[in-house]
Coordinates of N, CA and C in Angstrom, one line a residue:
X1 N 14.7 54.6 59.1 CA 15.8 53.9 59.7 C 15.4 52.5 60.0
X2 N 16.3 51.6 59.6 CA 16.0 50.1 59.8 C 16.3 49.7 61.2
X3 N 15.6 48.6 61.6 CA 15.8 48.1 63.0 C 16.3 46.6 62.8
X4 N 17.4 46.3 63.3 CA 18.0 44.9 63.2 C 17.5 44.1 64.3
X5 N 16.9 42.9 64.0 CA 16.5 42.0 65.1 C 16.9 40.6 64.7
X6 N 17.0 39.8 65.8 CA 17.2 38.3 65.6 C 15.9 37.6 65.9
X7 N 15.7 36.5 65.3 CA 14.6 35.6 65.6 C 15.0 34.5 66.5
X8 N 14.4 34.4 67.7 CA 14.6 33.4 68.6 C 13.5 32.4 68.6
X9 N 13.8 31.1 68.5 CA 12.8 30.0 68.4 C 13.1 29.0 69.5
X10 N 12.2 28.8 70.4 CA 12.3 27.8 71.5 C 11.3 26.7 71.2
X11 N 11.9 25.5 70.7 CA 11.0 24.4 70.3 C 10.9 23.5 71.5
X12 N 9.7 23.3 72.0 CA 9.4 22.4 73.1 C 8.6 21.2 72.7
X13 N 8.5 20.2 73.6 CA 7.8 19.0 73.3 C 6.3 19.2 73.1
X14 N 5.8 20.3 73.7 CA 4.4 20.6 73.6 C 4.1 21.9 72.9
X15 N 4.8 22.9 73.2 CA 4.6 24.2 72.6 C 6.0 24.8 72.1
X16 N 5.9 25.7 71.1 CA 7.0 26.4 70.6 C 6.8 27.9 70.7
X17 N 7.8 28.6 71.1 CA 7.7 30.1 71.2 C 8.7 30.7 70.3
X18 N 8.3 31.7 69.5 CA 9.2 32.4 68.7 C 9.1 33.9 69.0
X19 N 10.2 34.6 68.8 CA 10.1 36.1 69.1 C 11.2 36.8 68.4
X20 N 11.0 38.1 68.2 CA 12.0 39.0 67.6 C 12.7 39.8 68.7
X21 N 14.0 39.7 68.7 CA 14.8 40.3 69.8 C 15.8 41.3 69.3
X22 N 15.8 42.5 69.9 CA 16.7 43.6 69.5 C 18.1 43.3 70.0
X23 N 19.1 44.2 69.6 CA 20.4 44.0 70.0 C 20.7 44.2 71.5
X24 N 19.8 44.9 72.2 CA 19.9 45.1 73.6 C 19.1 44.0 74.4
X25 N 18.6 43.0 73.7 CA 17.9 42.0 74.4 C 16.4 42.2 74.6
X26 N 15.9 43.4 74.1 CA 14.5 43.7 74.2 C 13.7 42.8 73.2
X27 N 12.6 42.2 73.8 CA 11.8 41.3 72.9 C 10.7 42.2 72.3
X28 N 10.7 42.4 71.0 CA 9.7 43.3 70.4 C 8.4 42.6 70.1
X29 N 8.4 41.3 69.9 CA 7.2 40.6 69.6 C 7.4 39.1 69.8
X30 N 6.5 38.4 70.4 CA 6.6 37.0 70.5 C 5.3 36.3 70.5
X31 N 5.3 35.0 70.1 CA 4.0 34.2 70.1 C 4.4 32.8 70.5
X32 N 3.4 32.2 71.1 CA 3.5 30.7 71.4 C 2.5 30.0 70.5
X33 N 3.0 28.9 69.9 CA 2.1 28.0 69.1 C 2.4 26.6 69.5
X34 N 1.4 25.7 69.2 CA 1.6 24.3 69.5 C 2.7 23.7 68.6
X35 N 3.5 22.8 69.1 CA 4.6 22.2 68.3 C 4.0 21.2 67.4
X36 N 3.0 20.4 67.8 CA 2.5 19.3 67.0 C 3.6 18.3 66.7
X37 N 4.3 17.8 67.7 CA 5.5 17.0 67.4 C 5.2 15.7 66.8
X38 N 3.9 15.3 66.7 CA 3.6 14.0 66.0 C 3.5 14.2 64.5
X39 N 3.5 15.5 64.1 CA 3.4 15.7 62.6 C 4.8 15.9 62.1
X40 N 5.0 15.9 60.8 CA 6.4 16.1 60.2 C 6.9 17.5 60.6
X41 N 8.2 17.6 60.8 CA 8.8 18.9 61.2 C 8.5 20.0 60.3
X42 N 8.3 19.7 59.0 CA 8.0 20.8 58.1 C 6.7 21.5 58.4
X43 N 5.8 20.8 59.1 CA 4.5 21.5 59.6 C 4.9 22.7 60.5
X44 N 5.8 22.5 61.4 CA 6.2 23.5 62.4 C 7.0 24.6 61.6
X45 N 7.9 24.2 60.8 CA 8.8 25.2 60.1 C 7.9 26.1 59.2
X46 N 7.0 25.5 58.5 CA 6.1 26.3 57.6 C 5.3 27.3 58.4
X47 N 4.7 26.8 59.6 CA 3.9 27.7 60.3 C 4.7 28.9 60.9
X48 N 5.9 28.6 61.3 CA 6.8 29.7 61.8 C 7.1 30.6 60.6
X49 N 7.5 30.1 59.5 CA 7.9 30.8 58.3 C 6.7 31.8 57.9
X50 N 5.5 31.3 57.9 CA 4.4 32.1 57.5 C 4.2 33.3 58.5
X51 N 4.3 33.0 59.8 CA 4.1 34.1 60.8 C 5.2 35.1 60.7
X52 N 6.5 34.6 60.5 CA 7.6 35.5 60.5 C 7.5 36.4 59.2
X53 N 7.2 35.8 58.1 CA 7.1 36.6 56.9 C 6.0 37.7 57.0
X54 N 4.9 37.3 57.6 CA 3.8 38.2 57.8 C 4.2 39.4 58.7
X55 N 5.0 39.1 59.8 CA 5.4 40.2 60.7 C 6.4 41.1 59.9
X56 N 7.3 40.5 59.1 CA 8.3 41.4 58.4 C 7.6 42.2 57.3
X57 N 6.5 41.7 56.7 CA 5.7 42.5 55.8 C 5.1 43.7 56.5
X58 N 4.6 43.5 57.7 CA 3.9 44.5 58.4 C 4.8 45.5 59.1
X59 N 6.1 45.1 59.2 CA 7.1 46.0 59.8 C 8.3 46.1 58.9
X60 N 8.1 46.9 57.8 CA 9.1 47.0 56.7 C 10.4 47.6 57.2
X61 N 10.5 48.3 58.3 CA 11.8 48.8 58.7 C 12.6 47.8 59.5
X62 N 12.0 46.6 59.7 CA 12.7 45.6 60.5 C 13.5 44.7 59.6
X63 N 14.7 44.5 59.9 CA 15.6 43.6 59.2 C 16.0 42.4 60.0
X64 N 15.8 41.2 59.5 CA 16.2 40.0 60.2 C 17.7 39.7 60.0
X65 N 18.4 39.8 61.1 CA 19.9 39.6 61.0 C 20.4 38.2 61.3
X66 N 19.6 37.4 62.0 CA 20.0 36.0 62.3 C 18.9 35.3 63.0
X67 N 19.0 34.0 63.1 CA 18.1 33.1 63.8 C 18.8 32.2 64.7
X68 N 18.3 32.1 66.0 CA 18.8 31.2 67.0 C 17.7 30.3 67.4
X69 N 18.0 29.0 67.4 CA 17.0 28.0 67.7 C 17.5 27.2 68.9
X70 N 16.6 27.0 69.9 CA 16.9 26.1 71.0 C 15.9 25.0 70.9
X71 N 16.4 23.7 71.0 CA 15.5 22.6 70.8 C 16.0 21.4 71.6
X72 N 15.1 20.5 72.0 CA 15.5 19.3 72.7 C 16.4 18.5 71.8
X73 N 17.6 18.0 72.3 CA 18.6 17.3 71.5 C 19.1 18.1 70.4
X74 N 19.1 19.4 70.5 CA 19.7 20.2 69.4 C 21.2 20.2 69.6
X75 N 21.9 19.9 68.5 CA 23.3 19.7 68.5 C 24.0 21.0 67.8
X76 N 24.7 21.8 68.6 CA 25.3 23.0 68.2 C 26.3 22.7 67.1
X77 N 27.0 21.5 67.2 CA 28.1 21.2 66.2 C 27.6 20.8 64.8
X78 N 26.5 20.1 64.8 CA 26.0 19.5 63.6 C 24.8 20.2 62.9
X79 N 24.1 21.1 63.7 CA 22.9 21.7 63.2 C 21.7 20.8 63.2
X80 N 21.8 19.6 63.8 CA 20.8 18.6 63.8 C 20.0 18.6 65.1
X81 N 18.7 18.4 65.0 CA 17.9 17.9 66.2 C 18.0 16.4 66.1
X82 N 18.6 15.8 67.1 CA 18.9 14.4 66.9 C 18.0 13.5 67.8
X83 N 17.0 12.9 67.1 CA 16.1 11.9 67.6 C 15.5 12.3 69.0
X84 N 14.8 13.5 69.1 CA 14.3 13.9 70.4 C 13.2 13.0 70.9
X85 N 13.3 12.5 72.1 CA 12.3 11.5 72.6 C 10.9 12.0 72.6
X86 N 10.7 13.3 72.8 CA 9.3 13.8 72.9 C 8.8 14.4 71.6
X87 N 9.5 14.1 70.5 CA 9.1 14.5 69.2 C 9.3 13.4 68.2
X88 N 8.5 13.3 67.2 CA 8.6 12.1 66.3 C 9.4 12.3 65.1
X89 N 10.4 13.2 65.1 CA 11.0 13.7 63.9 C 12.3 12.9 63.5
X90 N 12.8 12.1 64.4 CA 14.1 11.4 64.1 C 15.2 12.5 64.0
X91 N 16.1 12.3 63.1 CA 17.2 13.3 63.0 C 16.8 14.3 61.9
X92 N 16.8 15.6 62.3 CA 16.3 16.7 61.4 C 17.4 17.8 61.3
X93 N 17.8 18.1 60.1 CA 18.7 19.3 59.9 C 17.9 20.6 59.9
X94 N 17.6 21.0 61.1 CA 16.7 22.1 61.3 C 17.4 23.4 60.8
X95 N 18.7 23.5 61.0 CA 19.4 24.7 60.5 C 19.2 24.8 59.0
X96 N 19.4 23.7 58.2 CA 19.2 23.8 56.8 C 17.8 24.2 56.4
X97 N 16.8 23.7 57.1 CA 15.4 24.0 56.8 C 15.1 25.5 56.9
X98 N 15.7 26.1 57.9 CA 15.5 27.6 58.1 C 16.4 28.4 57.1
X99 N 17.6 27.9 56.8 CA 18.4 28.6 55.9 C 17.8 28.6 54.5
X100 N 17.0 27.6 54.1 CA 16.3 27.6 52.8 C 15.3 28.7 52.7
X101 N 14.8 29.1 53.9 CA 13.7 30.1 53.9 C 14.1 31.5 54.2
X102 N 15.3 31.7 54.8 CA 15.7 33.0 55.3 C 17.2 33.3 54.9
X103 N 17.4 34.5 54.4 CA 18.8 34.8 54.0 C 19.6 35.4 55.1
X104 N 19.9 34.6 56.1 CA 20.7 35.0 57.3 C 21.3 33.8 58.0
X105 N 22.2 34.1 58.9 CA 22.8 33.0 59.7 C 21.8 32.3 60.6
X106 N 21.9 31.0 60.7 CA 21.0 30.2 61.6 C 21.9 29.4 62.5
X107 N 21.7 29.4 63.8 CA 22.5 28.6 64.7 C 21.5 27.8 65.6
X108 N 21.9 26.6 66.0 CA 21.1 25.7 66.9 C 21.9 25.4 68.1
X109 N 21.2 25.2 69.2 CA 21.7 24.6 70.4 C 20.6 23.9 71.2
X110 N 21.0 23.1 72.1 CA 20.0 22.5 73.0 C 19.2 23.6 73.7
X111 N 17.9 23.4 74.0 CA 17.1 24.4 74.5 C 17.5 24.9 75.9
X112 N 18.1 24.0 76.7 CA 18.6 24.4 78.0 C 19.9 25.2 77.9
X113 N 20.7 24.9 76.9 CA 21.9 25.7 76.7 C 21.5 27.1 76.3
X114 N 20.4 27.2 75.4 CA 19.9 28.5 75.0 C 19.4 29.3 76.2
X115 N 18.7 28.7 77.1 CA 18.3 29.3 78.4 C 19.4 29.8 79.2
X116 N 20.5 29.0 79.3 CA 21.7 29.4 80.1 C 22.4 30.6 79.4
X117 N 22.4 30.6 78.1 CA 23.0 31.8 77.4 C 22.2 33.1 77.6
X118 N 20.9 32.9 77.7 CA 20.0 34.1 77.9 C 20.2 34.6 79.3
X119 N 20.4 33.7 80.3 CA 20.6 34.2 81.7 C 22.0 34.8 81.8
X120 N 23.0 34.3 81.1 CA 24.3 34.9 81.2 C 24.4 36.3 80.6
X121 N 23.7 36.5 79.5 CA 23.8 37.8 78.8 C 22.8 38.8 79.2
X122 N 21.6 38.3 79.6 CA 20.5 39.3 79.9 C 19.8 39.1 81.2
X123 N 20.1 38.0 81.9 CA 19.3 37.6 83.1 C 20.0 37.6 84.4
X124 N 19.7 36.6 85.2 CA 20.1 36.6 86.6 C 21.6 36.2 86.8
X125 N 22.2 35.6 85.7 CA 23.6 35.1 85.8 C 24.6 36.0 85.1
X126 N 24.3 37.3 84.9 CA 25.2 38.2 84.2 C 26.6 38.3 84.9
X127 N 26.5 38.3 86.2 CA 27.8 38.4 87.0 C 28.4 37.1 87.4
X128 N 27.9 36.0 86.9 CA 28.3 34.7 87.3 C 29.2 34.0 86.2
X129 N 30.2 33.3 86.6 CA 31.0 32.5 85.7 C 30.7 31.0 85.7
X130 N 30.2 30.6 86.9 CA 29.9 29.2 87.1 C 28.5 29.0 87.6
X131 N 27.6 28.4 86.8 CA 26.2 28.2 87.2 C 25.6 27.1 86.3
X132 N 24.4 26.6 86.7 CA 23.6 25.7 85.9 C 22.2 26.2 85.8
X133 N 21.6 26.1 84.7 CA 20.2 26.4 84.4 C 19.5 25.1 84.2
X134 N 18.5 24.8 85.0 CA 17.7 23.5 84.8 C 16.4 23.9 84.2
X135 N 16.1 23.3 83.1 CA 14.8 23.6 82.4 C 13.8 22.4 82.6
X136 N 12.6 22.7 83.0 CA 11.6 21.7 83.3 C 10.4 22.0 82.5
X137 N 10.1 21.1 81.6 CA 8.9 21.3 80.7 C 8.4 19.9 80.4
X138 N 8.0 19.6 79.2 CA 7.6 18.3 78.8 C 8.8 17.3 79.2
X139 N 10.0 17.8 79.0 CA 11.2 17.0 79.4 C 12.0 17.7 80.4
X140 N 13.2 17.3 80.6 CA 14.1 17.9 81.6 C 15.5 18.1 81.0
X141 N 16.1 19.2 81.2 CA 17.5 19.4 80.7 C 18.2 20.5 81.5
X142 N 19.5 20.7 81.2 CA 20.3 21.7 81.9 C 21.3 22.3 81.0
X143 N 21.7 23.5 81.2 CA 22.8 24.2 80.6 C 23.8 24.6 81.6
X144 N 25.1 24.3 81.3 CA 26.1 24.4 82.3 C 27.2 25.4 81.8
X145 N 27.4 26.5 82.7 CA 28.5 27.4 82.5 C 29.6 27.1 83.5
X146 N 30.9 27.1 83.0 CA 32.0 26.9 83.8 C 33.1 27.8 83.3
X147 N 33.7 28.6 84.3 CA 34.7 29.5 83.9 C 34.3 30.6 82.9
X148 N 33.0 30.9 82.9 CA 32.4 31.9 82.0 C 32.1 31.3 80.6
X149 N 32.2 30.0 80.4 CA 32.0 29.4 79.1 C 30.9 28.4 79.2
X150 N 30.1 28.3 78.2 CA 29.1 27.3 78.1 C 29.7 25.9 77.7
X151 N 29.4 24.9 78.4 CA 30.0 23.6 78.2 C 29.1 22.8 77.2
X152 N 29.7 22.5 76.0 CA 28.9 21.7 75.1 C 29.3 20.2 75.2
X153 N 30.5 19.9 75.7 CA 30.9 18.5 75.7 C 31.5 18.1 74.4
X154 N 32.1 16.9 74.3 CA 32.7 16.4 73.1 C 31.8 16.2 72.0
X155 N 30.5 15.7 72.2 CA 29.6 15.5 71.1 C 28.4 16.5 71.1
X156 N 28.5 17.5 72.0 CA 27.5 18.6 72.0 C 26.3 18.3 72.9
X157 N 26.5 17.3 73.8 CA 25.3 17.0 74.6 C 25.6 17.1 76.1
X158 N 26.6 17.8 76.5 CA 26.8 18.1 77.9 C 25.6 18.8 78.5
X159 N 25.1 18.3 79.7 CA 24.0 18.9 80.3 C 22.7 18.2 80.0
X160 N 22.7 17.1 79.2 CA 21.5 16.3 78.9 C 21.3 15.4 80.1
X161 N 20.9 16.0 81.2 CA 20.7 15.2 82.4 C 19.4 14.4 82.5
X162 N 18.5 14.8 81.6 CA 17.1 14.2 81.6 C 17.2 12.7 81.4
X163 N 18.2 12.2 80.7 CA 18.3 10.8 80.4 C 19.4 10.1 81.2
X164 N 19.7 10.7 82.3 CA 20.6 10.0 83.3 C 19.8 9.0 84.1
X165 N 20.2 7.8 84.1 CA 19.4 6.8 84.9 C 19.5 7.0 86.4
X166 N 18.3 6.9 87.0 CA 18.3 7.1 88.5 C 17.6 5.8 89.2
X167 N 17.0 5.0 88.4 CA 16.3 3.8 88.9 C 16.7 2.6 88.0
X168 N 17.4 1.6 88.5 CA 17.9 0.5 87.7 C 16.8 -0.3 87.0
X169 N 15.6 -0.4 87.7 CA 14.5 -1.1 87.1 C 13.3 -0.1 87.1
X170 N 13.5 1.1 86.7 CA 12.5 2.1 86.7 C 11.6 2.1 85.5
X171 N 10.8 3.2 85.4 CA 9.9 3.4 84.3 C 10.6 3.4 82.9
X172 N 9.8 2.9 82.0 CA 10.3 3.0 80.6 C 10.3 4.5 80.2
X173 N 11.3 4.9 79.5 CA 11.4 6.3 79.1 C 11.2 6.3 77.6
X174 N 10.8 7.5 77.1 CA 10.6 7.7 75.6 C 11.8 7.5 74.8
X175 N 13.0 7.7 75.5 CA 14.3 7.5 74.8 C 14.6 6.1 74.5
X176 N 13.9 5.1 75.1 CA 14.2 3.7 74.9 C 14.8 3.1 76.1
X177 N 15.3 3.9 77.0 CA 15.9 3.3 78.2 C 14.9 3.3 79.4
X178 N 15.3 2.8 80.5 CA 14.4 2.8 81.7 C 15.0 3.5 82.9
X179 N 14.2 4.1 83.7 CA 14.6 4.7 84.9 C 15.3 6.1 84.7
X180 N 15.1 6.7 83.6 CA 15.7 8.1 83.4 C 15.0 9.1 84.3
X181 N 15.8 10.1 84.7 CA 15.4 11.2 85.5 C 14.1 11.9 84.9
X182 N 14.2 12.1 83.6 CA 13.1 12.8 83.0 C 11.7 12.0 83.1
X183 N 11.8 10.7 83.2 CA 10.5 9.9 83.3 C 9.9 10.1 84.7
X184 N 10.6 10.8 85.6 CA 10.0 11.1 86.9 C 9.9 12.7 87.1
X185 N 10.9 13.4 86.8 CA 11.0 14.8 87.1 C 10.8 15.7 85.9
X186 N 9.6 15.7 85.3 CA 9.3 16.5 84.2 C 7.7 16.6 84.2
X187 N 7.2 17.4 83.3 CA 5.7 17.4 83.2 C 5.2 16.1 82.8
X188 N 5.9 15.4 81.9 CA 5.5 14.0 81.5 C 5.6 13.1 82.7
X189 N 6.7 13.1 83.4 CA 6.9 12.2 84.5 C 6.0 12.5 85.7
X190 N 5.7 13.7 85.9 CA 4.8 14.1 87.0 C 3.3 13.6 86.7
X191 N 2.9 13.8 85.5 CA 1.6 13.3 85.1 C 1.5 11.8 85.2
X192 N 2.6 11.1 84.9 CA 2.6 9.6 85.0 C 2.5 9.2 86.5
X193 N 3.2 10.0 87.3 CA 3.1 9.7 88.8 C 1.7 9.8 89.3
X194 N 1.0 10.9 88.9 CA -0.4 11.1 89.3 C -1.3 10.0 88.8
X195 N -1.1 9.5 87.6 CA -1.9 8.4 87.1 C -1.7 7.2 87.9
X196 N -0.4 6.9 88.3 CA -0.2 5.8 89.2 C -0.8 6.0 90.6
X197 N -0.8 7.2 91.1 CA -1.4 7.4 92.4 C -2.9 7.3 92.3
X198 N -3.5 7.6 91.2 CA -5.0 7.5 91.1 C -5.4 6.1 91.2
X199 N -4.6 5.1 90.8 CA -4.9 3.7 90.9 C -5.0 3.3 92.4
X200 N -4.3 4.1 93.2 CA -4.2 3.8 94.7 C -5.2 4.7 95.5
X201 N -5.8 5.7 94.8 CA -6.7 6.6 95.5 C -8.1 6.7 94.8
X202 N -8.9 5.7 94.8 CA -10.2 5.7 94.1 C -11.1 6.7 94.7
X203 N -10.8 7.2 95.9 CA -11.7 8.1 96.6 C -11.5 9.6 96.2
X204 N -10.4 9.8 95.3 CA -10.1 11.2 94.9 C -11.3 11.7 93.9
X205 N -12.2 12.5 94.4 CA -13.3 12.9 93.7 C -13.0 13.8 92.5
X206 N -11.9 14.6 92.7 CA -11.6 15.6 91.7 C -10.9 14.9 90.4
X207 N -9.8 14.3 90.7 CA -9.0 13.7 89.6 C -9.6 12.5 89.0
X208 N -10.4 11.7 89.8 CA -11.0 10.5 89.3 C -12.0 10.8 88.2
X209 N -12.6 12.0 88.2 CA -13.6 12.3 87.2 C -13.0 12.8 85.8
X210 N -11.7 12.9 85.8 CA -11.0 13.4 84.6 C -10.5 12.2 83.7
X211 N -10.6 12.4 82.4 CA -10.0 11.4 81.5 C -8.5 11.3 81.8
X212 N -8.0 10.2 82.1 CA -6.6 10.1 82.5 C -5.7 10.5 81.3
X213 N -6.1 10.3 80.1 CA -5.3 10.8 79.0 C -5.1 12.3 78.9
X214 N -6.0 13.0 79.7 CA -6.0 14.5 79.7 C -5.2 15.0 80.9
X215 N -4.7 14.1 81.7 CA -4.0 14.6 82.9 C -2.6 15.1 82.4
X216 N -2.4 16.4 82.6 CA -1.1 17.0 82.2 C -0.6 17.9 83.3
X217 N 0.6 18.5 83.1 CA 1.2 19.3 84.1 C 0.4 20.5 84.6
X218 N -0.3 21.2 83.6 CA -1.2 22.3 84.0 C -2.3 21.9 84.9
X219 N -3.0 20.8 84.5 CA -4.1 20.3 85.3 C -3.7 19.9 86.7
X220 N -2.5 19.3 86.8 CA -2.0 18.9 88.1 C -1.6 20.1 89.0
X221 N -1.1 21.1 88.3 CA -0.7 22.4 89.0 C -2.0 23.0 89.6
X222 N -3.0 23.1 88.8 CA -4.3 23.7 89.3 C -4.9 22.9 90.4
X223 N -4.8 21.5 90.3 CA -5.3 20.7 91.4 C -4.5 20.9 92.7
X224 N -3.2 21.0 92.5 CA -2.3 21.3 93.7 C -2.7 22.6 94.4
X225 N -2.9 23.6 93.6 CA -3.3 24.9 94.2 C -4.6 24.8 94.9
X226 N -5.5 23.9 94.4 CA -6.8 23.8 95.0 C -6.8 22.9 96.2
X227 N -5.6 22.4 96.6 CA -5.4 21.6 97.8 C -5.7 20.1 97.6
X228 N -5.7 19.6 96.4 CA -5.9 18.2 96.1 C -4.7 17.4 96.6
X229 N -5.0 16.4 97.5 CA -4.0 15.6 98.1 C -3.2 14.8 97.2
X230 N -3.8 14.2 96.2 CA -3.1 13.4 95.2 C -2.1 14.2 94.4
X231 N -2.5 15.4 94.0 CA -1.6 16.3 93.3 C -0.4 16.7 94.1
X232 N -0.7 17.0 95.4 CA 0.3 17.4 96.3 C 1.3 16.3 96.6
X233 N 0.9 15.0 96.6 CA 1.8 13.9 96.8 C 2.8 13.9 95.6

């Protein structure tokens, strides 16, 4: 007897997670791999392709029925990942790239929208019609449900709150603007804040010994748990 699964792909600025999901929402298998966003997008697509094909060869009763992709600046209407600030790909027709490799339907949405859909169908928001899911990673985003429907907006970018300006003369953002919320409230923004604080706290014996280019969200979280005052600020 064959088993129908969908392939879910969550593309992040730092890491990408892919997994095989059954019709009841059960995750049969998943893996996390580095995105390598400074490399061409085909590097990531080929690595996922190789791993998926290997899994399907080892599980011959499994049939791939469709692929859903969540990605920063993923546009549900066009199938394009449109110039994501934390990746160097420009505009990429990610749907077409996966359709070339797999004989099934492929759909794309913003990664935060995908998270909101997951919560609505299988998670904490199953009984809710109006809610917001905020995603915090390398960047910052949100998926918005209103009246039981996911809001995409006119151009497909409703919920892209990460690039909402909050400081008129704030930090430069990777999107090209300045003072964006994401440049403060994200893993990237928090690490930038810590680097600024280190200039003011030369006495910090823990963080001052670390290469500043290696300061990231995970390191800051560990320092916070250890009681480091700079990380707690």
